[in-house]
Amino acid sequence: MILRAEFVFAKPGGVIELYSSDAETGALKLLSSSKTFSTIRSIDNYRVQGSKRDQIVVATDSGSIALFRFEGRSEGYAMLQVQCEVFGKTGVRRVVPGQYVTAEPKGRAIMVAAVEKQKLVYVMNRDSAGRTTISSPLEAHKSSTITFDVKAVDVGFDNPVFAALELSYADTDADGTKEAASKATKQLTYYELDLGLNHVTRRWTKTVARKACLLASLPGGSDGPSGVLVCGEDYISYHDESQADSDVSVLLPRRTHHPSDSPVMVTAVTVHKQKRNKFFAICQTELGDAYKISVDFSDDKVTGLRAQLIDTLPLAVSLNVTKMGLLFLAAEFGDHVLYQLNPSIIDLPGSVEMDSAATAKLIKKGDYSTANANTHAPTFTPSTTLSNMRIVDTINSIAATTGLLVGEYTGNEISPQMYTLCGRGPRSSVRVLRHGAAINQLAVSDLPGTPSAIFSVKGEDNDDKYIVVSFKDATLVLSVGESVEEVSDTAFVTDAPTIACSKLADGGMVQVHPNGVRHIKADGKTFKDWQCPGLKKIEHASCNTNQVLIAFESQVGEICYFELDEAMNLAEKVTKDLDVEVTCLDIGVIPKGRNRSMFAVLGGVDDTVRVLSLSPQDYLSNRSSAVVQGRPSSLCVVDMANEKGTVDKVLNVGTANGIMQQTTIDSTTGALAGNPTKRFLGAKKVEATRVVVDGKICSLLLSSRPWLSFVSNNTGSLTTTPLSYTTLDHVCGFSSEIVNEGIIATAGSTLHILTIENIESVFNETVVPLRYTPRQTCLISGKIAVVEADANDTSESHKAATYGGAGSKAKAGGDDGMDMDDSDNEESEGGAETTTTVRGPIPASKSSWGSCLRLLDPKTASTVDLLELSDGEAALSCCAVQFASQLGEVLLAVGVSKKLEFRPVKAEEHFVNIYRVTDGRLSLLHSTKVGGVVLSMTQFQNKLLVGCGGVLRLYDVGKKQLLRKGEKVVSRTAVKCVACAGDRIYVGSMSESVQILKFDPGRQVMNLVCEDAMPRSIVSMSVLDIDTVCATDRFGNVFVLRSPKNAVEESVMVDDAGLWGRKVGAQFETLCQYHAGEIITSVKKASLVQGGAEAIVYVTITGKIGALLPLVTKDDVEFFNSLQNELRKKASRPVGRDFGKYRGTYFPAKRVVDGDLISLWNTLSGDAQKEIAEELDRSVADISKKIESAATKLL
């Protein structure tokens, strides 16, 4: 959708997102993200007459339509509900409206339609206060009618008209010969809303092409001819009531090698309004080819259409063009893309084209057959180079996710990585996800030793002038300019280490070293020293532009405080003994409007933190203190804006045992808040410092890995996230003309200049492009094996032989696209900004496949070997297996089907191929025919357990093929998942849920132990323990099943032969079940961070990553259940969907707390939070801490 020409809506998996396009760069920025707790069926934007703002209408499975507006706030944009009108039952049903929604261009009415029969029209208006109002629905139903699309017709200010593409099946139900069904025609129907009579009537109907599937409304009134474009297979036609007898159609150009009997369907279309009487449409076919459809008209009569090829783009579910010429492509799979249309889009010189006049001469009126299209359509060869647009920005998406691996496979990182199989066809990839924000490394240089600290000192223009590097017995001063160079003509003390350093308000600088404090004047040459009395040495120090606080090496904790006086001299104010040795201290930065920081914080060896006053009335008096968990190693006070728009003084306490604790300091009294947030950051002691990222002050925390603590724009709460970089020793903020909001750090004896990229992203990713759609993955010999396969594709060798190299994959990007036009191989000036992926040519045979095996090196995230399979073979599954007779060698087993078809499901042959991995290279050992499609395999007791269709078989390795050792029929449908633990086998099938089998090695048979009473269709499965399994089904449910303790002893053996021959097993107990809202394609038991809790991690088909975190204490269970119940009452329902009913769409939710619902706590008003806190007999702060603590256990 488009809002005010620069805003874009997306709807990934029940979430509505608002993006803004930067006016200069066009880069997309996320402004708002809102969960709807529903399945979004359709969405459109509208503007009520007299309003200056666009709003959106959303139809979901809640049985209602909801109207929303977006409002800018201090913490970002918020999506606010305007109206929610209930009209039917919940769920996605064919007779419940919501599948289609369209708003009248003048904002006067909205039509909501179902797939079958029902259509509702709502009249929109505004009340005296300017609020949007919606009328009761007006019915426009027609029985025995299937609707394919609905669009509002632009008729100016006449009565609103809606166009519907329909097919009536009234005659076909009574016809047993199916002859009536073959003769059924599609109708374009106009529905008119009479605003005077408040009634909807069928105004006009016309027969259109049988394969028509999409409508696009053209500008009307004074801006165009009105009417609609009807899009289908191979053709686009114009229709309107004013030209009922005319047939203006254009034939779309076709690809050169496209099969002659295969039509090309239009799957997305949008209309771009330029100015009065100037517009054109952009449509895209199922192959990704985009066309410009120009409309010729005079006197409001359309005289011709012209179709011109623009470029080949990723397959879209929606296309939208802004007034500024930005095309947003919401991709079906993979990253969403924002394009800038080039000026060449106006005329498209040299582009292949076809017009309606030529179409009318070649094709008989109304004959939209594929044979005609193949005979007369002009042809073209698609190119991987964009000719008429360039990529401006992308929104990362890992949809469609087909597999997941979780583990630390690089060998040099602390936290595990997530390897996700993503995408489809040439846009497929393996994406390596690492928890935390990405780091951009700008420079690395060697230092003459290992630093003990590092500081940056600002100059007059607020950019850093010096970098001060402290060593054990010396200080190195570097000057910052066009380059960073060592300087020796400064007034810094260089023969001693530097403890603290800062710019002062008088334009000078201050340097604290073990022997004293040096005040360097503004000229940079003169200075004034303060020497330590007697033999005392300074051990710790902190300073800002007006203040300096030092602590001596002393067991009594002697500290000394300095301030700039009116004469701009650094004057000693007070000295005090704390009676405890100081381990760290910080005085923070001076708040705006003040001339001093009001508090200092100190850590002591007694595991306490003290807050001292810096007010002239009571210098260094104790304001508050608290005991911390471990000896404080560093302190950092940061002023951060909270979700209420006020500023919190956040104290970060780093301890020697690797724990970070966060609490707040009262800005008036200096009191420390209770119940600090605690988080384990690593095995090393924690060092904290202040940096500026994205214009906000953040805390950078160093331990075994770097972490960043900041206030999230998305949630408005304090967030701590790791940074994906090596271990750092010391760090400070850095800013220059070249590097804005950077970081300078040391690691060992090297100096690093870095910048932090998107801090709001939970994960950063490394992309490994693939050739075909990834099917499964496994770990083998330190490498990651991926099997890839695409239907309606061919092998590289077949393309080279058949099409003369026109179908070979593009070399750029690592096999992630196709080079179909050799003349476009040269890189353009835009580089990657002007390249695209192309799939094809599409083979004529329906049983043709392209498939390959790939080995990835997780350390370098690169392909080390790729083995292409023969034409027609499809690799669908894989696993690593170690046979007893192979002396410890790990082999790769791959399930392969030859000439596999889906309608109906059949194949010529099925195999299990065994490959040897030698020096990172794959070689085929042998191939074994099996009786069914192999979708899952696993190693079991040094043998290979294979799911062959609905049969489970056990194989050992032989010299020429696998040797069958046993089998058992477990399902009427294919086995989807197989796992094992000890002597138990866990089987998940497509129709009979999960079963547990026990292997009897004496008889070489598999006996049923336990089965599920519910006939679930299993998609993925993970064994939690020997009695417990977590699985997901194709309806978006995730559940945990446990077998009874005495299941093995109570099972009864019967003969496997005969009609009723089977083993009667016990039934699973359903421990937990929950509706995730999307199909979960992979589920794993894993820990995502070092020291984090083990959880059930899953990925969905649309790329959502989720986790089920166990609650291990009774207090946690009771607390979160009570909080969930209160939130169900108090939290707003964006689309009217009941939270509990949504999570129990197919089965009642059981023993699972809705984490998405709990996350709404921070969005509630203060009064609502207080009401819930009173019901739970807790404070608001306690609830917030409890929620945050649970989240930090996972990430």
mmCIF file of N, CA and C in Angstrom, residues 758-838:
data_model
loop_
_atom_site.group_PDB
_atom_site.id
_atom_site.type_symbol
_atom_site.label_atom_id
_atom_site.label_comp_id
_atom_site.label_asym_id
_atom_site.label_seq_id
_atom_site.Cartn_x
_atom_site.Cartn_y
_atom_site.Cartn_z
ATOM 1 N N ASN A 758 22.691 -1.287 11.935
ATOM 2 C CA ASN A 758 21.340 -1.200 12.483
ATOM 3 C C ASN A 758 21.262 -1.828 13.866
ATOM 4 N N ILE A 759 21.200 -0.971 14.914
ATOM 5 C CA ILE A 759 21.197 -1.499 16.279
ATOM 6 C C ILE A 759 19.855 -2.111 16.648
ATOM 7 N N GLU A 760 18.799 -1.811 15.894
ATOM 8 C CA GLU A 760 17.480 -2.357 16.204
ATOM 9 C C GLU A 760 17.320 -3.797 15.735
ATOM 10 N N SER A 761 18.191 -4.252 14.846
ATOM 11 C CA SER A 761 18.053 -5.606 14.327
ATOM 12 C C SER A 761 18.484 -6.623 15.378
ATOM 13 N N VAL A 762 17.639 -7.647 15.561
ATOM 14 C CA VAL A 762 17.948 -8.684 16.548
ATOM 15 C C VAL A 762 19.082 -9.572 16.048
ATOM 16 N N PHE A 763 19.100 -9.813 14.738
ATOM 17 C CA PHE A 763 20.135 -10.640 14.140
ATOM 18 C C PHE A 763 20.780 -9.885 12.977
ATOM 19 N N ASN A 764 22.033 -10.175 12.738
ATOM 20 C CA ASN A 764 22.659 -9.744 11.487
ATOM 21 C C ASN A 764 22.966 -10.991 10.686
ATOM 22 N N GLU A 765 23.042 -10.837 9.389
ATOM 23 C CA GLU A 765 23.095 -12.027 8.537
ATOM 24 C C GLU A 765 24.223 -11.974 7.533
ATOM 25 N N THR A 766 24.708 -13.159 7.209
ATOM 26 C CA THR A 766 25.642 -13.372 6.110
ATOM 27 C C THR A 766 24.940 -14.266 5.099
ATOM 28 N N VAL A 767 24.932 -13.853 3.843
ATOM 29 C CA VAL A 767 24.144 -14.546 2.818
ATOM 30 C C VAL A 767 25.059 -15.380 1.933
ATOM 31 N N VAL A 768 24.719 -16.655 1.789
ATOM 32 C CA VAL A 768 25.392 -17.554 0.856
ATOM 33 C C VAL A 768 24.390 -17.912 -0.237
ATOM 34 N N PRO A 769 24.517 -17.371 -1.445
ATOM 35 C CA PRO A 769 23.533 -17.653 -2.497
ATOM 36 C C PRO A 769 23.563 -19.104 -2.936
ATOM 37 N N LEU A 770 22.389 -19.616 -3.293
ATOM 38 C CA LEU A 770 22.233 -20.990 -3.764
ATOM 39 C C LEU A 770 21.723 -20.997 -5.196
ATOM 40 N N ARG A 771 21.713 -22.172 -5.793
ATOM 41 C CA ARG A 771 21.290 -22.321 -7.186
ATOM 42 C C ARG A 771 19.816 -22.685 -7.295
ATOM 43 N N TYR A 772 19.355 -23.582 -6.428
ATOM 44 C CA TYR A 772 17.964 -24.021 -6.444
ATOM 45 C C TYR A 772 17.369 -23.854 -5.039
ATOM 46 N N THR A 773 16.103 -24.209 -4.896
ATOM 47 C CA THR A 773 15.440 -24.117 -3.602
ATOM 48 C C THR A 773 16.046 -25.121 -2.627
ATOM 49 N N PRO A 774 16.494 -24.689 -1.451
ATOM 50 C CA PRO A 774 17.077 -25.635 -0.483
ATOM 51 C C PRO A 774 15.997 -26.507 0.139
ATOM 52 N N ARG A 775 16.286 -27.786 0.273
ATOM 53 C CA ARG A 775 15.311 -28.741 0.804
ATOM 54 C C ARG A 775 15.666 -29.195 2.220
ATOM 55 N N GLN A 776 16.904 -29.586 2.449
ATOM 56 C CA GLN A 776 17.339 -30.005 3.777
ATOM 57 C C GLN A 776 18.817 -29.704 3.933
ATOM 58 N N THR A 777 19.271 -29.751 5.178
ATOM 59 C CA THR A 777 20.684 -29.503 5.463
ATOM 60 C C THR A 777 21.110 -30.372 6.635
ATOM 61 N N CYS A 778 22.399 -30.637 6.723
ATOM 62 C CA CYS A 778 22.945 -31.393 7.843
ATOM 63 C C CYS A 778 24.422 -31.054 7.986
ATOM 64 N N LEU A 779 24.983 -31.386 9.127
ATOM 65 C CA LEU A 779 26.401 -31.149 9.402
ATOM 66 C C LEU A 779 27.173 -32.435 9.158
ATOM 67 N N ILE A 780 28.291 -32.324 8.415
ATOM 68 C CA ILE A 780 29.096 -33.496 8.116
ATOM 69 C C ILE A 780 30.565 -33.088 8.038
ATOM 70 N N SER A 781 31.385 -33.692 8.860
ATOM 71 C CA SER A 781 32.842 -33.487 8.852
ATOM 72 C C SER A 781 33.212 -32.011 8.913
ATOM 73 N N GLY A 782 32.553 -31.263 9.773
ATOM 74 C CA GLY A 782 32.857 -29.846 9.921
ATOM 75 C C GLY A 782 32.324 -28.969 8.819
ATOM 76 N N LYS A 783 31.631 -29.551 7.845
ATOM 77 C CA LYS A 783 31.024 -28.793 6.756
ATOM 78 C C LYS A 783 29.502 -28.893 6.860
ATOM 79 N N ILE A 784 28.829 -28.020 6.150
ATOM 80 C CA ILE A 784 27.368 -28.038 6.114
ATOM 81 C C ILE A 784 26.939 -28.491 4.725
ATOM 82 N N ALA A 785 26.204 -29.591 4.672
ATOM 83 C CA ALA A 785 25.698 -30.098 3.396
ATOM 84 C C ALA A 785 24.288 -29.570 3.172
ATOM 85 N N VAL A 786 24.011 -29.101 1.974
ATOM 86 C CA VAL A 786 22.700 -28.591 1.598
ATOM 87 C C VAL A 786 22.265 -29.287 0.324
ATOM 88 N N VAL A 787 21.046 -29.841 0.332
ATOM 89 C CA VAL A 787 20.490 -30.415 -0.893
ATOM 90 C C VAL A 787 19.489 -29.422 -1.469
ATOM 91 N N GLU A 788 19.601 -29.166 -2.774
ATOM 92 C CA GLU A 788 18.768 -28.178 -3.451
ATOM 93 C C GLU A 788 18.033 -28.844 -4.610
ATOM 94 N N ALA A 789 16.812 -28.417 -4.845
ATOM 95 C CA ALA A 789 16.039 -28.975 -5.961
ATOM 96 C C ALA A 789 14.921 -28.009 -6.336
ATOM 97 N N ASP A 790 14.668 -27.892 -7.622
ATOM 98 C CA ASP A 790 13.580 -27.060 -8.140
ATOM 99 C C ASP A 790 12.806 -27.831 -9.187
ATOM 100 N N ALA A 791 11.484 -27.874 -9.038
ATOM 101 C CA ALA A 791 10.631 -28.417 -10.082
ATOM 102 C C ALA A 791 10.542 -27.420 -11.226
ATOM 103 N N ASN A 792 10.198 -27.905 -12.412
ATOM 104 C CA ASN A 792 10.120 -27.069 -13.603
ATOM 105 C C ASN A 792 11.432 -26.356 -13.872
ATOM 106 N N ASP A 793 12.524 -27.050 -13.642
ATOM 107 C CA ASP A 793 13.849 -26.518 -13.938
ATOM 108 C C ASP A 793 14.674 -27.660 -14.511
ATOM 109 N N THR A 794 15.848 -27.339 -14.999
ATOM 110 C CA THR A 794 16.730 -28.354 -15.574
ATOM 111 C C THR A 794 18.138 -28.146 -15.056
ATOM 112 N N SER A 795 18.971 -29.147 -15.254
ATOM 113 C CA SER A 795 20.356 -29.061 -14.817
ATOM 114 C C SER A 795 21.132 -28.087 -15.700
ATOM 115 N N GLU A 796 22.264 -27.667 -15.214
ATOM 116 C CA GLU A 796 23.099 -26.729 -15.963
ATOM 117 C C GLU A 796 23.591 -27.331 -17.277
ATOM 118 N N SER A 797 23.953 -28.590 -17.247
ATOM 119 C CA SER A 797 24.435 -29.241 -18.470
ATOM 120 C C SER A 797 23.332 -29.325 -19.521
ATOM 121 N N HIS A 798 22.095 -29.597 -19.077
ATOM 122 C CA HIS A 798 20.975 -29.675 -20.007
ATOM 123 C C HIS A 798 20.692 -28.300 -20.618
ATOM 124 N N LYS A 799 20.781 -27.259 -19.823
ATOM 125 C CA LYS A 799 20.553 -25.913 -20.356
ATOM 126 C C LYS A 799 21.614 -25.547 -21.387
ATOM 127 N N ALA A 800 22.856 -25.894 -21.078
ATOM 128 C CA ALA A 800 23.934 -25.578 -22.015
ATOM 129 C C ALA A 800 23.759 -26.318 -23.329
ATOM 130 N N ALA A 801 23.295 -27.582 -23.245
ATOM 131 C CA ALA A 801 23.137 -28.372 -24.461
ATOM 132 C C ALA A 801 21.890 -27.979 -25.242
ATOM 133 N N THR A 802 20.810 -27.649 -24.530
ATOM 134 C CA THR A 802 19.530 -27.384 -25.190
ATOM 135 C C THR A 802 19.418 -25.952 -25.679
ATOM 136 N N TYR A 803 19.856 -25.014 -24.847
ATOM 137 C CA TYR A 803 19.668 -23.599 -25.171
ATOM 138 C C TYR A 803 20.958 -22.890 -25.547
ATOM 139 N N GLY A 804 22.013 -23.657 -25.760
ATOM 140 C CA GLY A 804 23.258 -23.073 -26.208
ATOM 141 C C GLY A 804 23.891 -22.135 -25.196
ATOM 142 N N GLY A 805 23.772 -22.469 -23.902
ATOM 143 C CA GLY A 805 24.382 -21.637 -22.859
ATOM 144 C C GLY A 805 23.507 -20.518 -22.393
ATOM 145 N N ALA A 806 22.328 -20.361 -23.027
ATOM 146 C CA ALA A 806 21.446 -19.261 -22.629
ATOM 147 C C ALA A 806 20.829 -19.460 -21.272
ATOM 148 N N GLY A 807 20.946 -20.651 -20.736
ATOM 149 C CA GLY A 807 20.338 -20.903 -19.439
ATOM 150 C C GLY A 807 21.309 -21.098 -18.319
ATOM 151 N N SER A 808 22.602 -20.847 -18.557
ATOM 152 C CA SER A 808 23.576 -21.059 -17.486
ATOM 153 C C SER A 808 23.430 -20.019 -16.412
ATOM 154 N N LYS A 809 23.802 -20.405 -15.200
ATOM 155 C CA LYS A 809 23.665 -19.505 -14.066
ATOM 156 C C LYS A 809 24.654 -18.365 -14.173
ATOM 157 N N ALA A 810 24.238 -17.194 -13.638
ATOM 158 C CA ALA A 810 25.118 -16.043 -13.626
ATOM 159 C C ALA A 810 26.300 -16.314 -12.714
ATOM 160 N N LYS A 811 27.491 -15.955 -13.162
ATOM 161 C CA LYS A 811 28.677 -16.188 -12.353
ATOM 162 C C LYS A 811 28.726 -15.233 -11.169
ATOM 163 N N ALA A 812 28.251 -14.037 -11.352
ATOM 164 C CA ALA A 812 28.250 -13.079 -10.252
ATOM 165 C C ALA A 812 27.284 -13.520 -9.179
ATOM 166 N N GLY A 813 27.699 -13.297 -7.937
ATOM 167 C CA GLY A 813 26.804 -13.603 -6.819
ATOM 168 C C GLY A 813 26.796 -15.062 -6.428
ATOM 169 N N GLY A 814 27.718 -15.860 -6.965
ATOM 170 C CA GLY A 814 27.826 -17.244 -6.503
ATOM 171 C C GLY A 814 26.655 -18.108 -6.872
ATOM 172 N N ASP A 815 26.310 -18.152 -8.181
ATOM 173 C CA ASP A 815 25.250 -19.051 -8.636
ATOM 174 C C ASP A 815 23.883 -18.656 -8.122
ATOM 175 N N ASP A 816 23.618 -17.369 -7.968
ATOM 176 C CA ASP A 816 22.314 -17.008 -7.432
ATOM 177 C C ASP A 816 21.375 -16.480 -8.492
ATOM 178 N N GLY A 817 21.707 -16.617 -9.754
ATOM 179 C CA GLY A 817 20.786 -16.142 -10.768
ATOM 180 C C GLY A 817 21.085 -16.788 -12.095
ATOM 181 N N MET A 818 20.441 -16.299 -13.172
ATOM 182 C CA MET A 818 20.658 -16.844 -14.505
ATOM 183 C C MET A 818 21.110 -15.750 -15.439
ATOM 184 N N ASP A 819 22.070 -16.059 -16.266
ATOM 185 C CA ASP A 819 22.505 -15.123 -17.286
ATOM 186 C C ASP A 819 21.864 -15.551 -18.590
ATOM 187 N N MET A 820 20.795 -14.861 -18.964
ATOM 188 C CA MET A 820 20.038 -15.266 -20.140
ATOM 189 C C MET A 820 20.415 -14.465 -21.374
ATOM 190 N N ASP A 821 21.179 -13.419 -21.199
ATOM 191 C CA ASP A 821 21.518 -12.562 -22.322
ATOM 192 C C ASP A 821 22.991 -12.224 -22.217
ATOM 193 N N ASP A 822 23.802 -12.836 -23.103
ATOM 194 C CA ASP A 822 25.245 -12.672 -22.996
ATOM 195 C C ASP A 822 25.681 -11.234 -23.199
ATOM 196 N N SER A 823 24.892 -10.432 -23.903
ATOM 197 C CA SER A 823 25.280 -9.047 -24.157
ATOM 198 C C SER A 823 25.212 -8.194 -22.910
ATOM 199 N N ASP A 824 24.568 -8.702 -21.851
ATOM 200 C CA ASP A 824 24.397 -7.910 -20.639
ATOM 201 C C ASP A 824 25.279 -8.386 -19.500
ATOM 202 N N ASN A 825 26.345 -9.121 -19.849
ATOM 203 C CA ASN A 825 27.192 -9.656 -18.790
ATOM 204 C C ASN A 825 28.016 -8.585 -18.109
ATOM 205 N N GLU A 826 28.332 -7.491 -18.813
ATOM 206 C CA GLU A 826 29.188 -6.471 -18.249
ATOM 207 C C GLU A 826 28.483 -5.766 -17.103
ATOM 208 N N GLU A 827 29.249 -5.477 -16.073
ATOM 209 C CA GLU A 827 28.675 -4.774 -14.929
ATOM 210 C C GLU A 827 28.430 -3.323 -15.295
ATOM 211 N N SER A 828 27.284 -2.822 -14.877
ATOM 212 C CA SER A 828 26.965 -1.418 -15.106
ATOM 213 C C SER A 828 27.552 -0.589 -13.982
ATOM 214 N N GLU A 829 27.421 0.730 -14.114
ATOM 215 C CA GLU A 829 27.966 1.632 -13.115
ATOM 216 C C GLU A 829 27.332 1.390 -11.765
ATOM 217 N N GLY A 830 26.108 0.946 -11.747
ATOM 218 C CA GLY A 830 25.423 0.720 -10.479
ATOM 219 C C GLY A 830 25.852 -0.541 -9.767
ATOM 220 N N GLY A 831 26.658 -1.417 -10.453
ATOM 221 C CA GLY A 831 27.086 -2.647 -9.817
ATOM 222 C C GLY A 831 25.898 -3.504 -9.417
ATOM 223 N N ALA A 832 25.877 -3.905 -8.167
ATOM 224 C CA ALA A 832 24.816 -4.778 -7.672
ATOM 225 C C ALA A 832 23.464 -4.094 -7.674
ATOM 226 N N GLU A 833 23.438 -2.750 -7.776
ATOM 227 C CA GLU A 833 22.174 -2.042 -7.743
ATOM 228 C C GLU A 833 21.380 -2.230 -9.024
ATOM 229 N N THR A 834 21.988 -2.767 -10.070
ATOM 230 C CA THR A 834 21.285 -2.929 -11.343
ATOM 231 C C THR A 834 21.227 -4.384 -11.788
ATOM 232 N N THR A 835 21.425 -5.312 -10.875
ATOM 233 C CA THR A 835 21.349 -6.725 -11.231
ATOM 234 C C THR A 835 20.106 -7.350 -10.629
ATOM 235 N N THR A 836 19.634 -8.384 -11.268
ATOM 236 C CA THR A 836 18.445 -9.087 -10.804
ATOM 237 C C THR A 836 18.609 -10.565 -11.107
ATOM 238 N N THR A 837 17.750 -11.385 -10.540
ATOM 239 C CA THR A 837 17.799 -12.820 -10.787
ATOM 240 C C THR A 837 16.721 -13.200 -11.795
ATOM 241 N N VAL A 838 17.047 -14.181 -12.624
ATOM 242 C CA VAL A 838 16.120 -14.658 -13.655
ATOM 243 C C VAL A 838 16.061 -16.172 -13.577
#
